[in-house]
PDB file of C-alpha atoms in Angstrom:
ATOM      1  CA  ILE A   1     -23.730 -14.608 -24.864  1.00 49.00           C
ATOM      2  CA  VAL A   2     -20.814 -14.645 -22.489  1.00 44.00           C
ATOM      3  CA  ALA A   3     -20.493 -11.658 -20.568  1.00 42.00           C
ATOM      4  CA  ALA A   4     -16.972 -10.320 -20.576  1.00 44.00           C
ATOM      5  CA  ARG A   5     -15.427 -10.067 -17.378  1.00 49.00           C
ATOM      6  CA  ALA A   6     -14.476  -7.196 -15.646  1.00 57.00           C
ATOM      7  CA  PRO A   7     -10.716  -6.539 -15.348  1.00 79.00           C
ATOM      8  CA  ARG A   8      -9.351  -7.114 -11.906  1.00 92.00           C
ATOM      9  CA  LEU A   9      -7.443  -4.418  -9.803  1.00 96.00           C
ATOM     10  CA  ASN A  10      -3.445  -5.822  -9.111  1.00 96.00           C
ATOM     11  CA  VAL A  11      -2.397  -5.552  -5.688  1.00 97.00           C
ATOM     12  CA  LEU A  12       1.043  -5.087  -4.850  1.00 95.00           C
ATOM     13  CA  ILE A  13       3.174  -5.398  -1.186  1.00 95.00           C
ATOM     14  CA  CYS A  14       6.257  -4.551  -0.794  1.00 93.00           C
ATOM     15  CA  GLU A  15       7.992  -5.506   2.657  1.00 90.00           C
ATOM     16  CA  PRO A  16      11.390  -5.597   2.448  1.00 87.00           C
ATOM     17  CA  GLY A  17      13.557  -7.138   5.382  1.00 83.00           C
ATOM     18  CA  ALA A  18      16.185  -5.833   7.218  1.00 82.00           C
ATOM     19  CA  PRO A  19      19.445  -6.231   5.768  1.00 81.00           C
ATOM     20  CA  THR A  20      21.005  -8.995   7.393  1.00 80.00           C
ATOM     21  CA  GLY A  21      21.145 -11.359   4.859  1.00 75.00           C
ATOM     22  CA  THR A  22      17.952 -13.194   6.660  1.00 76.00           C
ATOM     23  CA  VAL A  23      14.981 -13.693   4.511  1.00 75.00           C
ATOM     24  CA  PHE A  24      11.784 -13.022   5.750  1.00 80.00           C
ATOM     25  CA  LEU A  25       8.660 -14.607   4.912  1.00 82.00           C
ATOM     26  CA  PRO A  26       5.511 -11.927   3.762  1.00 89.00           C
ATOM     27  CA  TYR A  27       3.413 -11.686   6.546  1.00 92.00           C
ATOM     28  CA  MET A  28       1.743  -7.864   5.517  1.00 92.00           C
ATOM     29  CA  TRP A  29       0.787  -9.616   2.008  1.00 94.00           C
ATOM     30  CA  ALA A  30      -0.951 -12.850   3.654  1.00 95.00           C
ATOM     31  CA  VAL A  31      -2.445 -10.902   6.505  1.00 96.00           C
ATOM     32  CA  LEU A  32      -3.889  -8.164   4.233  1.00 97.00           C
ATOM     33  CA  LYS A  33      -4.638 -11.038   1.576  1.00 97.00           C
ATOM     34  CA  SER A  34      -6.511 -13.505   4.323  1.00 97.00           C
ATOM     35  CA  TYR A  35      -8.439 -10.334   5.624  1.00 97.00           C
ATOM     36  CA  HIS A  36      -9.561  -9.276   2.242  1.00 97.00           C
ATOM     37  CA  GLU A  37     -10.018 -12.225   1.032  1.00 97.00           C
ATOM     38  CA  ARG A  38     -12.610 -13.605   3.952  1.00 97.00           C
ATOM     39  CA  HIS A  39     -13.950  -9.796   4.813  1.00 98.00           C
ATOM     40  CA  GLY A  40     -13.870  -7.983   1.327  1.00 96.00           C
ATOM     41  CA  ALA A  41     -17.093  -7.118  -0.448  1.00 96.00           C
ATOM     42  CA  HIS A  42     -15.367  -7.247  -3.926  1.00 96.00           C
ATOM     43  CA  VAL A  43     -12.985 -10.734  -3.364  1.00 96.00           C
ATOM     44  CA  GLU A  44     -13.270 -11.574  -7.386  1.00 96.00           C
ATOM     45  CA  ALA A  45     -12.283  -8.214  -8.632  1.00 97.00           C
ATOM     46  CA  ILE A  46      -8.765  -8.432  -6.776  1.00 97.00           C
ATOM     47  CA  HIS A  47      -5.541  -9.580  -7.957  1.00 96.00           C
ATOM     48  CA  TRP A  48      -3.013 -10.189  -5.877  1.00 96.00           C
ATOM     49  CA  LEU A  49       0.411  -9.770  -7.421  1.00 94.00           C
ATOM     50  CA  ASP A  50       3.706 -11.934  -5.784  1.00 91.00           C
ATOM     51  CA  PRO A  51       4.851 -10.010  -2.895  1.00 92.00           C
ATOM     52  CA  LEU A  52       8.332  -8.279  -2.957  1.00 88.00           C
ATOM     53  CA  PHE A  53      10.356  -8.969   0.029  1.00 86.00           C
ATOM     54  CA  ASP A  54      13.802 -10.280  -0.741  1.00 84.00           C
ATOM     55  CA  ARG A  55      15.631  -6.779  -0.226  1.00 79.00           C
ATOM     56  CA  GLU A  56      17.963  -7.546  -2.726  1.00 78.00           C
ATOM     57  CA  ARG A  57      15.690  -8.514  -5.388  1.00 79.00           C
ATOM     58  CA  VAL A  58      12.578  -5.701  -4.888  1.00 75.00           C
ATOM     59  CA  LEU A  59      14.051  -2.863  -7.422  1.00 72.00           C
ATOM     60  CA  GLY A  60      14.780  -5.529  -9.970  1.00 77.00           C
ATOM     61  CA  GLN A  61      11.297  -7.238  -9.215  1.00 78.00           C
ATOM     62  CA  VAL A  62      10.040  -3.663  -9.880  1.00 74.00           C
ATOM     63  CA  ASP A  63      11.380  -3.939 -13.218  1.00 77.00           C
ATOM     64  CA  GLU A  64      10.076  -7.229 -13.835  1.00 79.00           C
ATOM     65  CA  LEU A  65       6.425  -4.966 -13.376  1.00 78.00           C
ATOM     66  CA  ARG A  66       6.835  -3.250 -16.663  1.00 79.00           C
ATOM     67  CA  GLY A  67       3.992  -3.684 -18.571  1.00 83.00           C
ATOM     68  CA  VAL A  68       1.973  -4.874 -15.763  1.00 87.00           C
ATOM     69  CA  THR A  69      -0.938  -1.992 -14.577  1.00 92.00           C
ATOM     70  CA  VAL A  70      -0.707  -1.768 -10.637  1.00 94.00           C
ATOM     71  CA  ASP A  71      -3.447  -0.369  -9.393  1.00 97.00           C
ATOM     72  CA  VAL A  72      -2.706  -0.396  -5.304  1.00 97.00           C
ATOM     73  CA  VAL A  73       0.331  -0.544  -3.810  1.00 97.00           C
ATOM     74  CA  GLY A  74       0.782  -1.392   0.060  1.00 97.00           C
ATOM     75  CA  LEU A  75       4.162  -0.832   1.830  1.00 97.00           C
ATOM     76  CA  SER A  76       5.374  -2.377   4.759  1.00 96.00           C
ATOM     77  CA  CYS A  77       7.882   0.617   6.213  1.00 96.00           C
ATOM     78  CA  TYR A  78      10.282   0.151   9.115  1.00 93.00           C
ATOM     79  CA  THR A  79      13.396   1.964  10.089  1.00 93.00           C
ATOM     80  CA  TRP A  80      15.166  -0.598   7.795  1.00 91.00           C
ATOM     81  CA  ASN A  81      13.373  -0.540   4.527  1.00 92.00           C
ATOM     82  CA  TRP A  82      11.959   3.323   4.378  1.00 95.00           C
ATOM     83  CA  HIS A  83      13.735   4.310   1.748  1.00 93.00           C
ATOM     84  CA  LEU A  84      14.124   1.159   0.119  1.00 92.00           C
ATOM     85  CA  ASN A  85      10.337   1.407  -0.237  1.00 94.00           C
ATOM     86  CA  LEU A  86      10.016   5.210  -1.179  1.00 95.00           C
ATOM     87  CA  ARG A  87      12.321   3.852  -3.838  1.00 91.00           C
ATOM     88  CA  LEU A  88       9.399   0.959  -4.773  1.00 92.00           C
ATOM     89  CA  ALA A  89       7.171   4.074  -4.724  1.00 94.00           C
ATOM     90  CA  ARG A  90       8.446   6.300  -6.819  1.00 93.00           C
ATOM     91  CA  ALA A  91       9.242   3.452  -9.548  1.00 90.00           C
ATOM     92  CA  VAL A  92       5.808   2.186  -9.227  1.00 92.00           C
ATOM     93  CA  LYS A  93       4.151   5.730  -9.575  1.00 94.00           C
ATOM     94  CA  GLU A  94       6.142   6.721 -12.648  1.00 92.00           C
ATOM     95  CA  ALA A  95       5.248   3.659 -14.568  1.00 90.00           C
ATOM     96  CA  ASN A  96       1.679   4.036 -13.190  1.00 93.00           C
ATOM     97  CA  PRO A  97       0.553   7.245 -12.303  1.00 95.00           C
ATOM     98  CA  LYS A  98      -2.842   6.172 -11.451  1.00 95.00           C
ATOM     99  CA  ALA A  99      -1.979   3.591  -8.335  1.00 96.00           C
ATOM    100  CA  ILE A 100      -2.643   4.165  -5.259  1.00 97.00           C
ATOM    101  CA  VAL A 101       0.341   4.064  -3.308  1.00 98.00           C
ATOM    102  CA  VAL A 102      -0.276   2.855   0.919  1.00 98.00           C
ATOM    103  CA  ALA A 103       2.235   3.028   3.476  1.00 97.00           C
ATOM    104  CA  GLY A 104       1.948   1.487   6.977  1.00 96.00           C
ATOM    105  CA  GLY A 105       3.812   0.182   9.699  1.00 95.00           C
ATOM    106  CA  PRO A 106       5.837   2.111  12.565  1.00 94.00           C
ATOM    107  CA  ASP A 107       8.403   4.197  10.100  1.00 93.00           C
ATOM    108  CA  PRO A 108       6.003   6.969   7.903  1.00 94.00           C
ATOM    109  CA  ASP A 109       6.136   9.864  10.107  1.00 93.00           C
ATOM    110  CA  TYR A 110       2.901  10.784   9.278  1.00 89.00           C
ATOM    111  CA  LYS A 111       2.486  13.337  11.941  1.00 87.00           C
ATOM    112  CA  ASP A 112       5.073  15.879  10.345  1.00 89.00           C
ATOM    113  CA  PRO A 113       3.191  18.383   8.355  1.00 86.00           C
ATOM    114  CA  ASP A 114       5.240  18.275   5.813  1.00 90.00           C
ATOM    115  CA  PHE A 115       4.995  14.425   5.775  1.00 92.00           C
ATOM    116  CA  PHE A 116       2.960  14.625   1.874  1.00 93.00           C
ATOM    117  CA  ARG A 117       4.946  17.596   0.506  1.00 91.00           C
ATOM    118  CA  LYS A 118       7.961  15.300   1.285  1.00 94.00           C
ATOM    119  CA  HIS A 119       6.403  12.301   0.229  1.00 96.00           C
ATOM    120  CA  PRO A 120       4.262  12.956  -2.869  1.00 95.00           C
ATOM    121  CA  GLU A 121       4.303   9.345  -4.147  1.00 96.00           C
ATOM    122  CA  ILE A 122       2.404   8.275  -1.111  1.00 97.00           C
ATOM    123  CA  ASP A 123      -1.310   8.747  -1.212  1.00 96.00           C
ATOM    124  CA  ALA A 124      -2.311   7.411   2.427  1.00 96.00           C
ATOM    125  CA  VAL A 125      -0.736   6.233   5.499  1.00 96.00           C
ATOM    126  CA  VAL A 126      -2.495   3.567   7.614  1.00 96.00           C
ATOM    127  CA  ILE A 127      -2.859   4.729  11.063  1.00 93.00           C
ATOM    128  CA  LYS A 128      -2.201   1.487  13.532  1.00 89.00           C
ATOM    129  CA  ASP A 129      -3.738  -1.898  12.184  1.00 93.00           C
ATOM    130  CA  GLY A 130      -4.348  -2.065   8.052  1.00 94.00           C
ATOM    131  CA  GLU A 131      -6.453  -4.800   7.406  1.00 96.00           C
ATOM    132  CA  VAL A 132      -9.987  -2.910   7.886  1.00 97.00           C
ATOM    133  CA  PRO A 133      -8.850   0.256   6.138  1.00 97.00           C
ATOM    134  CA  PHE A 134      -6.913  -1.423   3.283  1.00 97.00           C
ATOM    135  CA  THR A 135     -10.113  -3.947   2.927  1.00 98.00           C
ATOM    136  CA  ARG A 136     -12.173  -0.882   2.595  1.00 97.00           C
ATOM    137  CA  ILE A 137      -9.622   0.501  -0.047  1.00 97.00           C
ATOM    138  CA  LEU A 138      -9.844  -1.954  -2.267  1.00 98.00           C
ATOM    139  CA  ASP A 139     -13.608  -2.344  -2.031  1.00 97.00           C
ATOM    140  CA  GLY A 140     -13.938   1.387  -2.762  1.00 97.00           C
ATOM    141  CA  LEU A 141     -11.633   0.841  -5.896  1.00 96.00           C
ATOM    142  CA  ALA A 142     -13.285  -2.577  -6.837  1.00 96.00           C
ATOM    143  CA  ALA A 143     -17.026  -0.561  -6.326  1.00 95.00           C
ATOM    144  CA  GLY A 144     -15.833   2.696  -8.512  1.00 94.00           C
ATOM    145  CA  THR A 145     -16.798   4.298  -5.235  1.00 95.00           C
ATOM    146  CA  LEU A 146     -13.315   5.379  -3.752  1.00 95.00           C
ATOM    147  CA  ASP A 147     -13.557   8.086  -1.505  1.00 94.00           C
ATOM    148  CA  LEU A 148     -10.326   7.998   0.993  1.00 94.00           C
ATOM    149  CA  ALA A 149     -11.212  10.841   3.404  1.00 92.00           C
ATOM    150  CA  SER A 150     -14.042   8.325   4.340  1.00 93.00           C
ATOM    151  CA  ILE A 151     -11.861   5.404   5.269  1.00 94.00           C
ATOM    152  CA  PRO A 152     -11.504   5.697   9.074  1.00 93.00           C
ATOM    153  CA  GLY A 153      -7.770   5.192  10.144  1.00 93.00           C
ATOM    154  CA  LEU A 154      -6.014   6.807   7.051  1.00 94.00           C
ATOM    155  CA  CYS A 155      -3.528  10.098   7.334  1.00 93.00           C
ATOM    156  CA  LEU A 156      -3.998  11.670   3.868  1.00 93.00           C
ATOM    157  CA  PRO A 157      -2.686  14.805   2.365  1.00 90.00           C
ATOM    158  CA  SER A 158      -5.343  17.587   3.577  1.00 80.00           C
ATOM    159  CA  PRO A 159      -6.917  19.703   0.626  1.00 74.00           C
ATOM    160  CA  SER A 160      -6.630  22.472   2.683  1.00 67.00           C
ATOM    161  CA  PRO A 161      -3.120  24.316   2.269  1.00 59.00           C
ATOM    162  CA  THR A 162      -3.260  25.654   5.714  1.00 56.00           C
ATOM    163  CA  LEU A 163      -3.556  22.013   7.188  1.00 59.00           C
ATOM    164  CA  PRO A 164      -0.905  19.949   6.131  1.00 53.00           C
ATOM    165  CA  VAL A 165      -2.273  16.937   6.828  1.00 59.00           C
ATOM    166  CA  GLU A 166      -5.591  15.047   7.960  1.00 59.00           C
ATOM    167  CA  ILE A 167      -6.147  12.268  10.284  1.00 61.00           C
ATOM    168  CA  GLY A 168      -9.126  10.199   9.757  1.00 61.00           C
ATOM    169  CA  ARG A 169     -11.037   9.008  13.159  1.00 48.00           C
ATOM    170  CA  ALA A 170      -9.423   5.707  14.079  1.00 40.00           C
ATOM    171  CA  HIS A 171     -11.921   2.366  13.371  1.00 37.00           C
ATOM    172  CA  VAL A 172     -12.932   1.014  16.359  1.00 28.00           C
TER     173      VAL A 172
END
């Protein structure tokens, strides 16, 4: 008797480059993936989809993912790709409503009290470095124990209507 293998979680990282015509290698995909593979508790439960990094092809590549379940999306957000990343997040959420979308980088204005009302397609924003919080998200989801509020270094929509955002304590 061979035990059925549990389905792996599909992780998608999007980091479109600047509109300069130059294609940059998917650095954040490599950083997040290699950190999780080295320090994650559930490495075998994660399948890293090919990263989306060619600005001219990103939205077309999302169409190519039709029929693929995307469980977690990581967005590396800068001024030059913020709006494109938002479009990508909306498209992924439309096809995969349960996907967890995590934004990071310098552009998400998580201190804006209306941030999550303006961007309901984003579930969490990583404050500062993302390797540790992203690994904890993947491991929690793989273990079936994900509690975003327990992960330091995340900014989350507040459960209280009077407090617009909830900022986790920074990890040391």
